[in-house]
PDB file of C-alpha atoms in Angstrom:
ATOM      1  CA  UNK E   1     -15.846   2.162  13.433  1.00  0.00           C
ATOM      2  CA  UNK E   2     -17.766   4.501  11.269  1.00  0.00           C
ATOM      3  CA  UNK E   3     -17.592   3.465   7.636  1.00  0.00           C
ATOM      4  CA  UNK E   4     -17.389   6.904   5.487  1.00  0.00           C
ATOM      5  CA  UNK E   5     -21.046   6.699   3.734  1.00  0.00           C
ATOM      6  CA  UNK E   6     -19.354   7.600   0.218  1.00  0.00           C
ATOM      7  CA  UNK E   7     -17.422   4.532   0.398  1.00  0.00           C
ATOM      8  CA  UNK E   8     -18.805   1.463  -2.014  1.00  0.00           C
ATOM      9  CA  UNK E   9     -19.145  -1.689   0.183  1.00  0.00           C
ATOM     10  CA  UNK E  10     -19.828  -3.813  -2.530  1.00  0.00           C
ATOM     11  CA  UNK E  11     -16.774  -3.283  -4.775  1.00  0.00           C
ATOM     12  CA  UNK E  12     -13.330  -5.504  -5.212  1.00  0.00           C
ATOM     13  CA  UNK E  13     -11.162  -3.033  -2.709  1.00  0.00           C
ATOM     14  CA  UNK E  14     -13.118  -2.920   0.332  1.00  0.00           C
ATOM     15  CA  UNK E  15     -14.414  -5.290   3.271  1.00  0.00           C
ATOM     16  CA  UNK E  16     -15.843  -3.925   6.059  1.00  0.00           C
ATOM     17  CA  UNK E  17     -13.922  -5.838   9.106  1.00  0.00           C
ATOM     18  CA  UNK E  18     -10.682  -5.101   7.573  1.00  0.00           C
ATOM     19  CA  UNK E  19     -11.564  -1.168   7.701  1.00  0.00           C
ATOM     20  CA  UNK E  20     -12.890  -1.508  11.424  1.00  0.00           C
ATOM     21  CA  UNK E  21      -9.790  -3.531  12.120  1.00  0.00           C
ATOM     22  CA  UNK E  22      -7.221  -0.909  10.852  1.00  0.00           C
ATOM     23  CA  UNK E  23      -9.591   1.996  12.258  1.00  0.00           C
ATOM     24  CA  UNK E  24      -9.323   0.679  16.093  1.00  0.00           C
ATOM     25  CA  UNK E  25      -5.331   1.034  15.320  1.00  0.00           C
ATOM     26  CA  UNK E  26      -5.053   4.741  13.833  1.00  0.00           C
ATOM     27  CA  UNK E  27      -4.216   6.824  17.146  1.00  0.00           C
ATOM     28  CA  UNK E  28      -1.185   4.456  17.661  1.00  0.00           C
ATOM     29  CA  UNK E  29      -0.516   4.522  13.444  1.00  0.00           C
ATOM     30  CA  UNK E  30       2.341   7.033  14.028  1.00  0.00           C
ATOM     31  CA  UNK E  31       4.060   5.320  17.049  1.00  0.00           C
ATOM     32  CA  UNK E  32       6.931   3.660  15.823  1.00  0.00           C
ATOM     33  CA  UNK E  33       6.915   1.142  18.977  1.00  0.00           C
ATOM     34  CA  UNK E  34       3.436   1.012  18.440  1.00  0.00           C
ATOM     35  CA  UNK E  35       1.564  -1.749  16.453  1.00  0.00           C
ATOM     36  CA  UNK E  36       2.246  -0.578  13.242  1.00  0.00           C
ATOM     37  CA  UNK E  37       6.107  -0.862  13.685  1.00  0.00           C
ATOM     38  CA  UNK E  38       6.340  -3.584  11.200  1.00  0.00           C
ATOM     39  CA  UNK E  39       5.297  -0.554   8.593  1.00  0.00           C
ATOM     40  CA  UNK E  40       7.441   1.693   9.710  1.00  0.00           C
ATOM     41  CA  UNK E  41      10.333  -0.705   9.758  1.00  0.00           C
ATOM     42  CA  UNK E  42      10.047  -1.565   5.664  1.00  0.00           C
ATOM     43  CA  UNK E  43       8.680   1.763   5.527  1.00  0.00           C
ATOM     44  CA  UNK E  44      12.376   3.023   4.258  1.00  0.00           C
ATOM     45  CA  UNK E  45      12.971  -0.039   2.085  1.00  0.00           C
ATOM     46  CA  UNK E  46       9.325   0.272   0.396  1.00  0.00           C
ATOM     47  CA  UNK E  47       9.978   4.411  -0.518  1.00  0.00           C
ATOM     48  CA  UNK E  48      13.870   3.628  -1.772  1.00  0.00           C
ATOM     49  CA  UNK E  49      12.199   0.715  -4.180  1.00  0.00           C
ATOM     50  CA  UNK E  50       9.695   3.139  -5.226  1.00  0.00           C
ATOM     51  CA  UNK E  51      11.883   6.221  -5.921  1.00  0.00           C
ATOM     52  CA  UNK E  52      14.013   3.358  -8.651  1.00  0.00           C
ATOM     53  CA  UNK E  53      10.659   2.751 -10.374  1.00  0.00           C
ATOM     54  CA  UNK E  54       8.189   5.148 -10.799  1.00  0.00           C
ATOM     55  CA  UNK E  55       8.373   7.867 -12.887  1.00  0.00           C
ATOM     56  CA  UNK E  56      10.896  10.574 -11.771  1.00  0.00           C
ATOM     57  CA  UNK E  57       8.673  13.336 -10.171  1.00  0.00           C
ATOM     58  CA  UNK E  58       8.452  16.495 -12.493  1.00  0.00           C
ATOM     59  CA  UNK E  59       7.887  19.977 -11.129  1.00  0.00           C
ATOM     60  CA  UNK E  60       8.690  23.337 -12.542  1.00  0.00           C
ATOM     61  CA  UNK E  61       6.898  26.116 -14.344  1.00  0.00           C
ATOM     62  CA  UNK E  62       5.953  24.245 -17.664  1.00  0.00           C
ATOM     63  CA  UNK E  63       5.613  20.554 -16.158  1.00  0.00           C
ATOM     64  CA  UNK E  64       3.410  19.885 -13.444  1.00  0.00           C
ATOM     65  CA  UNK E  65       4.025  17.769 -10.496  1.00  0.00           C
ATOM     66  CA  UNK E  66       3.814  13.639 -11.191  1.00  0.00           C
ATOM     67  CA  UNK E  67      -0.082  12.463  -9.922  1.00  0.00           C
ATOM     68  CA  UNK E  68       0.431   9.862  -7.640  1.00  0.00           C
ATOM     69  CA  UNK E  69      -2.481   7.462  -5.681  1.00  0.00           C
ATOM     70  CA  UNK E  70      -1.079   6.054  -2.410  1.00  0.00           C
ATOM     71  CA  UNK E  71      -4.138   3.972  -1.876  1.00  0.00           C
ATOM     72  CA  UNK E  72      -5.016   1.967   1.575  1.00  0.00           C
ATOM     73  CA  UNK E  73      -2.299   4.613   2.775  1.00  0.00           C
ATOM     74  CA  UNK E  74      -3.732   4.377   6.310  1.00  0.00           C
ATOM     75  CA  UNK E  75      -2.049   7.159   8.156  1.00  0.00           C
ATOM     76  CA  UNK E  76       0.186   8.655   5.780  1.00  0.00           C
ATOM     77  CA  UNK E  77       3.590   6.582   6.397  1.00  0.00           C
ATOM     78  CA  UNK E  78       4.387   6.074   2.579  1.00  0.00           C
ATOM     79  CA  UNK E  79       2.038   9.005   1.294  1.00  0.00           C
ATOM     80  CA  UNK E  80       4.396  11.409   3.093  1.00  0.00           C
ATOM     81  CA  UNK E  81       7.583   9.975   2.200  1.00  0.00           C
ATOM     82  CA  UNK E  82       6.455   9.949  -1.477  1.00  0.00           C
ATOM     83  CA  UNK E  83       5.496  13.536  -1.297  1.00  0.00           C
ATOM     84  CA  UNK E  84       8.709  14.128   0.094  1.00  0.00           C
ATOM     85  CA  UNK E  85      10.443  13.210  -3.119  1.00  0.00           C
ATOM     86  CA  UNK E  86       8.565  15.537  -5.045  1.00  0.00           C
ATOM     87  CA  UNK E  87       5.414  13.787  -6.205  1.00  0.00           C
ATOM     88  CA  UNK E  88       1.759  14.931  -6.397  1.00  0.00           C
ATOM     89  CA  UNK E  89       0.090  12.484  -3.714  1.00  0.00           C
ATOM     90  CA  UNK E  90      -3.222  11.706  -3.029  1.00  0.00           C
ATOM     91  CA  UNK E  91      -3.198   9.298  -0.249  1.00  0.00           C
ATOM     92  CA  UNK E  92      -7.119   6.934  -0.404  1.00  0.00           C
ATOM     93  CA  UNK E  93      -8.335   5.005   2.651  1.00  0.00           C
ATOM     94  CA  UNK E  94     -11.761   3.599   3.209  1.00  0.00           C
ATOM     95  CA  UNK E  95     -11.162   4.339   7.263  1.00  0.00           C
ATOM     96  CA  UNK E  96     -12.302   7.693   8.421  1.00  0.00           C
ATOM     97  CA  UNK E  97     -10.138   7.418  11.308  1.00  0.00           C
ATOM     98  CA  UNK E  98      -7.043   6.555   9.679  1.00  0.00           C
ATOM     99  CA  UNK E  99      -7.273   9.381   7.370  1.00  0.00           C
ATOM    100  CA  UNK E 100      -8.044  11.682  10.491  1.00  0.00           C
ATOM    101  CA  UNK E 101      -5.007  10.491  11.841  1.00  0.00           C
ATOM    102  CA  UNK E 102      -2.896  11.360   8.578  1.00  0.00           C
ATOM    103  CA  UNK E 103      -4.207  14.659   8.216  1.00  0.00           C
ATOM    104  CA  UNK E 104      -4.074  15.199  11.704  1.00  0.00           C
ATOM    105  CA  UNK E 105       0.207  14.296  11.377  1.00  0.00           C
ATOM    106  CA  UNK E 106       0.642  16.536   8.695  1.00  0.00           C
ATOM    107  CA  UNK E 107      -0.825  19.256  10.097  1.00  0.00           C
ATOM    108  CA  UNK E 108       1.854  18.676  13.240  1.00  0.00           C
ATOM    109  CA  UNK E 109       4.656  17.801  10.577  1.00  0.00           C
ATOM    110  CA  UNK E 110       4.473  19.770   7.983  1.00  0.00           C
ATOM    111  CA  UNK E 111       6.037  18.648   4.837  1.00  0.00           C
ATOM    112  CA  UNK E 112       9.520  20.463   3.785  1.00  0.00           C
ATOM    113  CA  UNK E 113      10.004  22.744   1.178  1.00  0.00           C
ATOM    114  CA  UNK E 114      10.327  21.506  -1.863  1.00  0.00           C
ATOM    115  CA  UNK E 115       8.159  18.642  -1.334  1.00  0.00           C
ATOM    116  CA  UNK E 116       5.073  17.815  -3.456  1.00  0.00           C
ATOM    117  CA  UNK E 117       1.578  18.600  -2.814  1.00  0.00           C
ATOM    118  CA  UNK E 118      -0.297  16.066  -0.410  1.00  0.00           C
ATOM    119  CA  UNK E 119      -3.653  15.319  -0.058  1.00  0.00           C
ATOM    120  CA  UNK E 120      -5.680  12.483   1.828  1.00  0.00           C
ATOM    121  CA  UNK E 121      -9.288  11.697   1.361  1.00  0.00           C
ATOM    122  CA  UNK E 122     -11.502   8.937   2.806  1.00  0.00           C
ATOM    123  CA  UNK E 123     -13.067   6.612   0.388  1.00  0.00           C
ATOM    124  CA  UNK E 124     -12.324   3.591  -2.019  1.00  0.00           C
ATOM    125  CA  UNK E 125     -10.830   2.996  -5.476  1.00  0.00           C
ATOM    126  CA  UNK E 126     -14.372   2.803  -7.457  1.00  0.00           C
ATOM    127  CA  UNK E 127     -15.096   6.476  -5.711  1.00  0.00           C
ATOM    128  CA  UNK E 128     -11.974   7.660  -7.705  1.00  0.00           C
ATOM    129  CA  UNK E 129     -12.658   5.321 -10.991  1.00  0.00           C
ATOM    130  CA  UNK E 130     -16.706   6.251 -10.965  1.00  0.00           C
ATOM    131  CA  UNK E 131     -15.206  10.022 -11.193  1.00  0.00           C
ATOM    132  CA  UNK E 132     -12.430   9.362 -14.330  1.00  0.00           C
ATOM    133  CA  UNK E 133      -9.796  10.405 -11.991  1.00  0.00           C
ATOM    134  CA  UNK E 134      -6.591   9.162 -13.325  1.00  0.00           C
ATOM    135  CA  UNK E 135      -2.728   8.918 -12.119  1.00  0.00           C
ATOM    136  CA  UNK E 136       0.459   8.759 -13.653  1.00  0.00           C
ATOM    137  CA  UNK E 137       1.262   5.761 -10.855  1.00  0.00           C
ATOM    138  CA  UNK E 138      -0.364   4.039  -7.989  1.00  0.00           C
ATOM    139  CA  UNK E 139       1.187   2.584  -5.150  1.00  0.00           C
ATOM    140  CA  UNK E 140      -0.997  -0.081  -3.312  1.00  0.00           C
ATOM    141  CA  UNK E 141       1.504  -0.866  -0.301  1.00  0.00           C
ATOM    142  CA  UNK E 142       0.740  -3.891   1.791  1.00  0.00           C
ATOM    143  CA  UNK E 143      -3.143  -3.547   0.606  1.00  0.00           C
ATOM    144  CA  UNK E 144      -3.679  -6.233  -1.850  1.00  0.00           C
ATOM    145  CA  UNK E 145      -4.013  -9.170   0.593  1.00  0.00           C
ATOM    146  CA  UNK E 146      -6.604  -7.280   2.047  1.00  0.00           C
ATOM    147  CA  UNK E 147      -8.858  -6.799  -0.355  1.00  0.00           C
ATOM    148  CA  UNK E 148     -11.885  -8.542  -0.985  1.00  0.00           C
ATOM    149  CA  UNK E 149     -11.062  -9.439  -4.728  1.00  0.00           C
ATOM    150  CA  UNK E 150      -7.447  -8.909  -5.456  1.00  0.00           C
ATOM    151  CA  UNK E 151      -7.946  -9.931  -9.303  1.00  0.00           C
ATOM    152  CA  UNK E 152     -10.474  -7.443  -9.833  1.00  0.00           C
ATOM    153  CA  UNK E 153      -8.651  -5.013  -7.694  1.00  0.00           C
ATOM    154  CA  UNK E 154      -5.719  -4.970 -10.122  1.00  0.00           C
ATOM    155  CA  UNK E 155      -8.181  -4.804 -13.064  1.00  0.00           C
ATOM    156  CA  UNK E 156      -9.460  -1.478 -11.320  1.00  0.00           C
ATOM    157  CA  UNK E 157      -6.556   0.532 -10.495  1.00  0.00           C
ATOM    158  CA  UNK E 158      -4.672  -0.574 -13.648  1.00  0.00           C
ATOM    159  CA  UNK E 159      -8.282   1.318 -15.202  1.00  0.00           C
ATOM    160  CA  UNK E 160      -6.912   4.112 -13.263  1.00  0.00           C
ATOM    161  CA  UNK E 161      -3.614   4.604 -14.283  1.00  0.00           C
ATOM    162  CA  UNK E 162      -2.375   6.122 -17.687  1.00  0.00           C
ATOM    163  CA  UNK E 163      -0.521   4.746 -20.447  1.00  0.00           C
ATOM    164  CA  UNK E 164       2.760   3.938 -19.258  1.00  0.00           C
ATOM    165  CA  UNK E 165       2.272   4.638 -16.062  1.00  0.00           C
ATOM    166  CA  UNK E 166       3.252   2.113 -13.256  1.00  0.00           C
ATOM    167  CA  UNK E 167       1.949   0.270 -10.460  1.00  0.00           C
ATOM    168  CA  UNK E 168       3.911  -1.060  -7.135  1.00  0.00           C
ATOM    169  CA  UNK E 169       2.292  -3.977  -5.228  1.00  0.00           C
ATOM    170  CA  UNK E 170       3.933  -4.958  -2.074  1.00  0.00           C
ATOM    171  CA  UNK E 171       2.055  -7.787   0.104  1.00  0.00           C
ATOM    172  CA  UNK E 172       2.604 -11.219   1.578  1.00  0.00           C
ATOM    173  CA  UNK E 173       3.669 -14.416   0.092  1.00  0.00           C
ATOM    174  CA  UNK E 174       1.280 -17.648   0.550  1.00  0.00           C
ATOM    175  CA  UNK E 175       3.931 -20.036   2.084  1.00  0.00           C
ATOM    176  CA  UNK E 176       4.511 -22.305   4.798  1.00  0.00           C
ATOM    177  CA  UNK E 177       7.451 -19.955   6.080  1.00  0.00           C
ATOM    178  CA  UNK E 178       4.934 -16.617   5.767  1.00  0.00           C
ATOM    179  CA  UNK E 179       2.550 -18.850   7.857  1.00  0.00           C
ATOM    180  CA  UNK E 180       5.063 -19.709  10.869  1.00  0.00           C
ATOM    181  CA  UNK E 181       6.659 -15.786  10.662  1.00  0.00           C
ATOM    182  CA  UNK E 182       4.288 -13.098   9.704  1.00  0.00           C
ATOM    183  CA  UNK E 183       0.861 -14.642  10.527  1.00  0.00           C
ATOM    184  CA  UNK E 184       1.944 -17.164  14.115  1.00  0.00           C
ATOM    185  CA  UNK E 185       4.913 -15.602  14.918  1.00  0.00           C
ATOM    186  CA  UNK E 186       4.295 -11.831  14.458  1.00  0.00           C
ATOM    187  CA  UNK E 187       0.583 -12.207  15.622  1.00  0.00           C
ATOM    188  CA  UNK E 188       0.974 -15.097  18.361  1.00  0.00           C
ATOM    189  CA  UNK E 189       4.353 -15.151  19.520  1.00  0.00           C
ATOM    190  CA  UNK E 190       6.475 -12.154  19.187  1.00  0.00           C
ATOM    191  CA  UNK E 191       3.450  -9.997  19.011  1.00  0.00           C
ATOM    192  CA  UNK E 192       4.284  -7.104  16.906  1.00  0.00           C
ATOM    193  CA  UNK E 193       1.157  -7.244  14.938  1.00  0.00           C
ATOM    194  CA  UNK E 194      -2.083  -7.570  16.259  1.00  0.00           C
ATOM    195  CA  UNK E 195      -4.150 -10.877  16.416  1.00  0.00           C
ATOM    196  CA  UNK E 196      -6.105 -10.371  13.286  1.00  0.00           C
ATOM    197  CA  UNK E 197      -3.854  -8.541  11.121  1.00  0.00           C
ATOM    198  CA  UNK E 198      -3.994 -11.061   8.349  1.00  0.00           C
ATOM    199  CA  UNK E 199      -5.666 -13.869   6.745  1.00  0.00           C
ATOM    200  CA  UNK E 200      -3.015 -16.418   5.624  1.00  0.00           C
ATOM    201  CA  UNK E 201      -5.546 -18.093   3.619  1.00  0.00           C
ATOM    202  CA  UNK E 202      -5.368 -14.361   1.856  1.00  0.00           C
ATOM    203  CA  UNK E 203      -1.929 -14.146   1.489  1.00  0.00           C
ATOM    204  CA  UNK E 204      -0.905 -14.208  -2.993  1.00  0.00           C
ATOM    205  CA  UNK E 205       2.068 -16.014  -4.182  1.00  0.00           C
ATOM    206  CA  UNK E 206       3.915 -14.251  -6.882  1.00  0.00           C
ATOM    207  CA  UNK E 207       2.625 -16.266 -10.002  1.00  0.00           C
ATOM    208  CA  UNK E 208      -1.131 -15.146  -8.550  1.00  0.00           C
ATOM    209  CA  UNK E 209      -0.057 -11.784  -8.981  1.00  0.00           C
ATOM    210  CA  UNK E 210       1.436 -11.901 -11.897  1.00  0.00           C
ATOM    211  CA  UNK E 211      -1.438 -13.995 -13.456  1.00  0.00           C
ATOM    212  CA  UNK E 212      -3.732 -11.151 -12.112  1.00  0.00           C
ATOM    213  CA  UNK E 213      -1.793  -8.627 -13.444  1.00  0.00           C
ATOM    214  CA  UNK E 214      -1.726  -9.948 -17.071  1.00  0.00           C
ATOM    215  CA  UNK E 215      -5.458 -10.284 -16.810  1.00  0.00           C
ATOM    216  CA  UNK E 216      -5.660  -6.436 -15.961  1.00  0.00           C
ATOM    217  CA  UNK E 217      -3.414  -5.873 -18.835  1.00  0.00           C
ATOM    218  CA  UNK E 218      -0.177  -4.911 -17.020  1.00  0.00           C
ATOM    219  CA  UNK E 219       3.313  -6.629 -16.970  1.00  0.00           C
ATOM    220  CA  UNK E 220       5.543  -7.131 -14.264  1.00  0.00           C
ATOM    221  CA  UNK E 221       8.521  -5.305 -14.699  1.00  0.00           C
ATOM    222  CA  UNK E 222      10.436  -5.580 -11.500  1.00  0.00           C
ATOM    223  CA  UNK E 223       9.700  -7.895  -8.668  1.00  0.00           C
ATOM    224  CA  UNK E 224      12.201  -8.295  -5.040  1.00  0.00           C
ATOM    225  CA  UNK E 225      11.841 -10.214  -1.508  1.00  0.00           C
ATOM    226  CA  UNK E 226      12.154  -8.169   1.431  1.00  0.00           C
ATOM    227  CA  UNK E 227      13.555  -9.593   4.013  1.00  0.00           C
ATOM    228  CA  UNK E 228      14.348  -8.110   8.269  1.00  0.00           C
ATOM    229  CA  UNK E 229      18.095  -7.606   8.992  1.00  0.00           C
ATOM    230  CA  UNK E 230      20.142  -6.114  11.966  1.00  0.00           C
ATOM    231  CA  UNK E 231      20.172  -3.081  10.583  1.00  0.00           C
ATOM    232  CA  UNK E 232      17.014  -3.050   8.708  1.00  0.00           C
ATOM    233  CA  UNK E 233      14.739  -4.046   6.249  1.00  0.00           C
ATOM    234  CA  UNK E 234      16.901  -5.330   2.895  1.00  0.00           C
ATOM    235  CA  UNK E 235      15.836  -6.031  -0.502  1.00  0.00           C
ATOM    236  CA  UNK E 236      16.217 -10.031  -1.150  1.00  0.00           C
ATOM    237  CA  UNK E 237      16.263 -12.672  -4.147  1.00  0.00           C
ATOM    238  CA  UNK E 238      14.191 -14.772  -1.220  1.00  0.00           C
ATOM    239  CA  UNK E 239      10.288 -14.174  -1.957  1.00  0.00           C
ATOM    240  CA  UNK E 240       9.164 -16.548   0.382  1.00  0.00           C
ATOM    241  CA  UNK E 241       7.672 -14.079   2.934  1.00  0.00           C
ATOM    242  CA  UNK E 242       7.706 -10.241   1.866  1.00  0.00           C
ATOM    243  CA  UNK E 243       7.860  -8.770  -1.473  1.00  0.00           C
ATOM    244  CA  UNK E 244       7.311  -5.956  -3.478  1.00  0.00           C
ATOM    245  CA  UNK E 245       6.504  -5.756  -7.470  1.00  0.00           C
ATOM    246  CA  UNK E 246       6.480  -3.041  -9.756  1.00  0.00           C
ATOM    247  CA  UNK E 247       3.515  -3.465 -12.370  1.00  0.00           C
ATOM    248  CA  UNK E 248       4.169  -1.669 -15.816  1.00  0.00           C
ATOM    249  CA  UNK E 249       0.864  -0.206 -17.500  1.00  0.00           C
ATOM    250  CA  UNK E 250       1.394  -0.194 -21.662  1.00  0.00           C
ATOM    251  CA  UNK E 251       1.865   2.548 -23.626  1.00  0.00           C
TER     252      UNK E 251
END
C-alpha cells in the first residue's frame, strides 16, 4: 500500500497498518458477500440513524446544500447513501486505494437526481483542519477505534465542525461479549471479517466516549446499540457490542 504523500502520519487520525490493512480490501469494498459485508449489513441502520439526527439537508436557490464530512468513508458505502438524501458530501480516507475504489463506483453508479453533490478525496482530518475547511456535520462511521488517538481525534473534528453542528460516532464497545463476537467470532470463527480487522484492546466503551467528547467540547445528544437480527441490523437499548452516538457541537 501506497500511503498518499499529503497525508500527515504523525497526527491523532491516522496509523499506517490500519490504512495498508483497509487498502489490501478496497477491490472487494463493494461486494456485498465480500469482506466488508458486515458494513454493508448496518450500512441501512447507520444512514436511517443519521437521516433522524443531522441537520435536515437544505437545497434550493437561496440555501445551499448541507456540508457534510464522511471521514474514513473507505469506498463510499455511507458517503453515497448520505448524498442520496440530499447532503453536500465530501467523503476523506487516508487509503489511496479505497478512495480509487469509491470514485471508481460512482462513476459506474451514478447518483440519482436529486441527490447532493459528492466528492471523495484521499487524505486525513489535519489536511482538512490545516486548510480551515469546515462542515455543518461529520460522520466518523466505524473509524474511531481505529485511530491512533481517539481523544484527540474528537478534539479535531469537533475543531471542524460549526456551531451547532453535529457529530455521529459509531464504533465498538470494549466488553467481554464484543471480545467473543466481533473480534473471535467474526475474525476466527465465522469469518466474516478479516483476521486483523480490529484491536479489542482498541475497542471504547461508551463513558470513554462520552468523557472524550466533553473534553472536545461536545455533548452527547443521542446514543443506541445496534444489534444483528433475521431481518437485519436493529437499533437496541443493548450497548454491549455495536453502537452509534450522535455528538452535539454548541451553539
Amino acid at each position: 500500500m501506497q500511503v498518499n504523500d499529503s497525508v500527515h502520519l504523525d497526527g491523532p487520525s491516522v496509523v499506517p497498518d490500519e490504512i495498508a490493512r483497509f487498502s489490501a480490501l478496497a477491490d472487494r469494498w463493494w461486494d456485498p458477500s465480500g469482506p466488508m459485508r458486515p458494513l454493508h449489513a448496518m450500512n441501512g441502520l447507520r444512514l436511517d440513524w443519521a437521516r433522524r439526527h443531522l441537520p435536515a439537508p437544505r437545497a434550493g436557490e437561496f440555501a445551499p446544500v448541507t456540508r457534510l464530512l464522511d471521514i474514513g468513508c473507505g469506498a463510499g458505502l455511507a458517503s453515497e447513501g448520505l448524498a442520496r438524501m440530499g447532503y453536500d458530501v465530501l467523503g476523506l480516507d487516508a487509503s489511496d486505494a479505497a478512495i480509487a475504489a469509491a470514485r471508481a463506483h460512482m462513476l459506474a453508479h451514478p447518483l440519482p437526481p436529486g441527490a447532493g453533490p459528492l466528492a471523495y478525496r484521499a487524505g486525513s482530518a489535519e489536511d482538512l483542519d490545516a486548510e480551515g475547511t469546515r462542515f455543518e456535520a461529520i460522520t466518523a462511521l466505524e473509524v474511531i477505534e481505529h485511530v491512533a488517538d481517539p481523544a484527540a481525534f474528537l478534539r479535531l473534528l469537533a475543531g471542524m465542525v460549526e456551531p451547532g453542528g453535529v457529530i455521529i460516532v459509531s464504533t465498538l464497545n470494549r466488553t467481554l461479549r464484543s471480545l467473543a463476537t466481533a473480534k473471535i467470532g467474526a475474525e476466527y470463527i465465522l469469518r466474516l471479517l478479516p483476521v486483523g480487522t480490529h484491536e479489542w484492546r482498541k475497542f471504547i466503551t461508551p463513558a470513554e466516549l462520552g468523557t472524550y467528547a466533553g473534553q472536545a467540547g461536545l455533548r452527547v445528544s443521542d446514543i443506541a446499540g445496534m444489534a444483528p437480527g433475521l431481518s437485519g441490523w436493529r437499533e437496541s437499548r443493548d450497548l454491549g457490542v455495536n453502537y452509534i452516538a450522535s455528538l452535539a457541537v454548541p451553539e
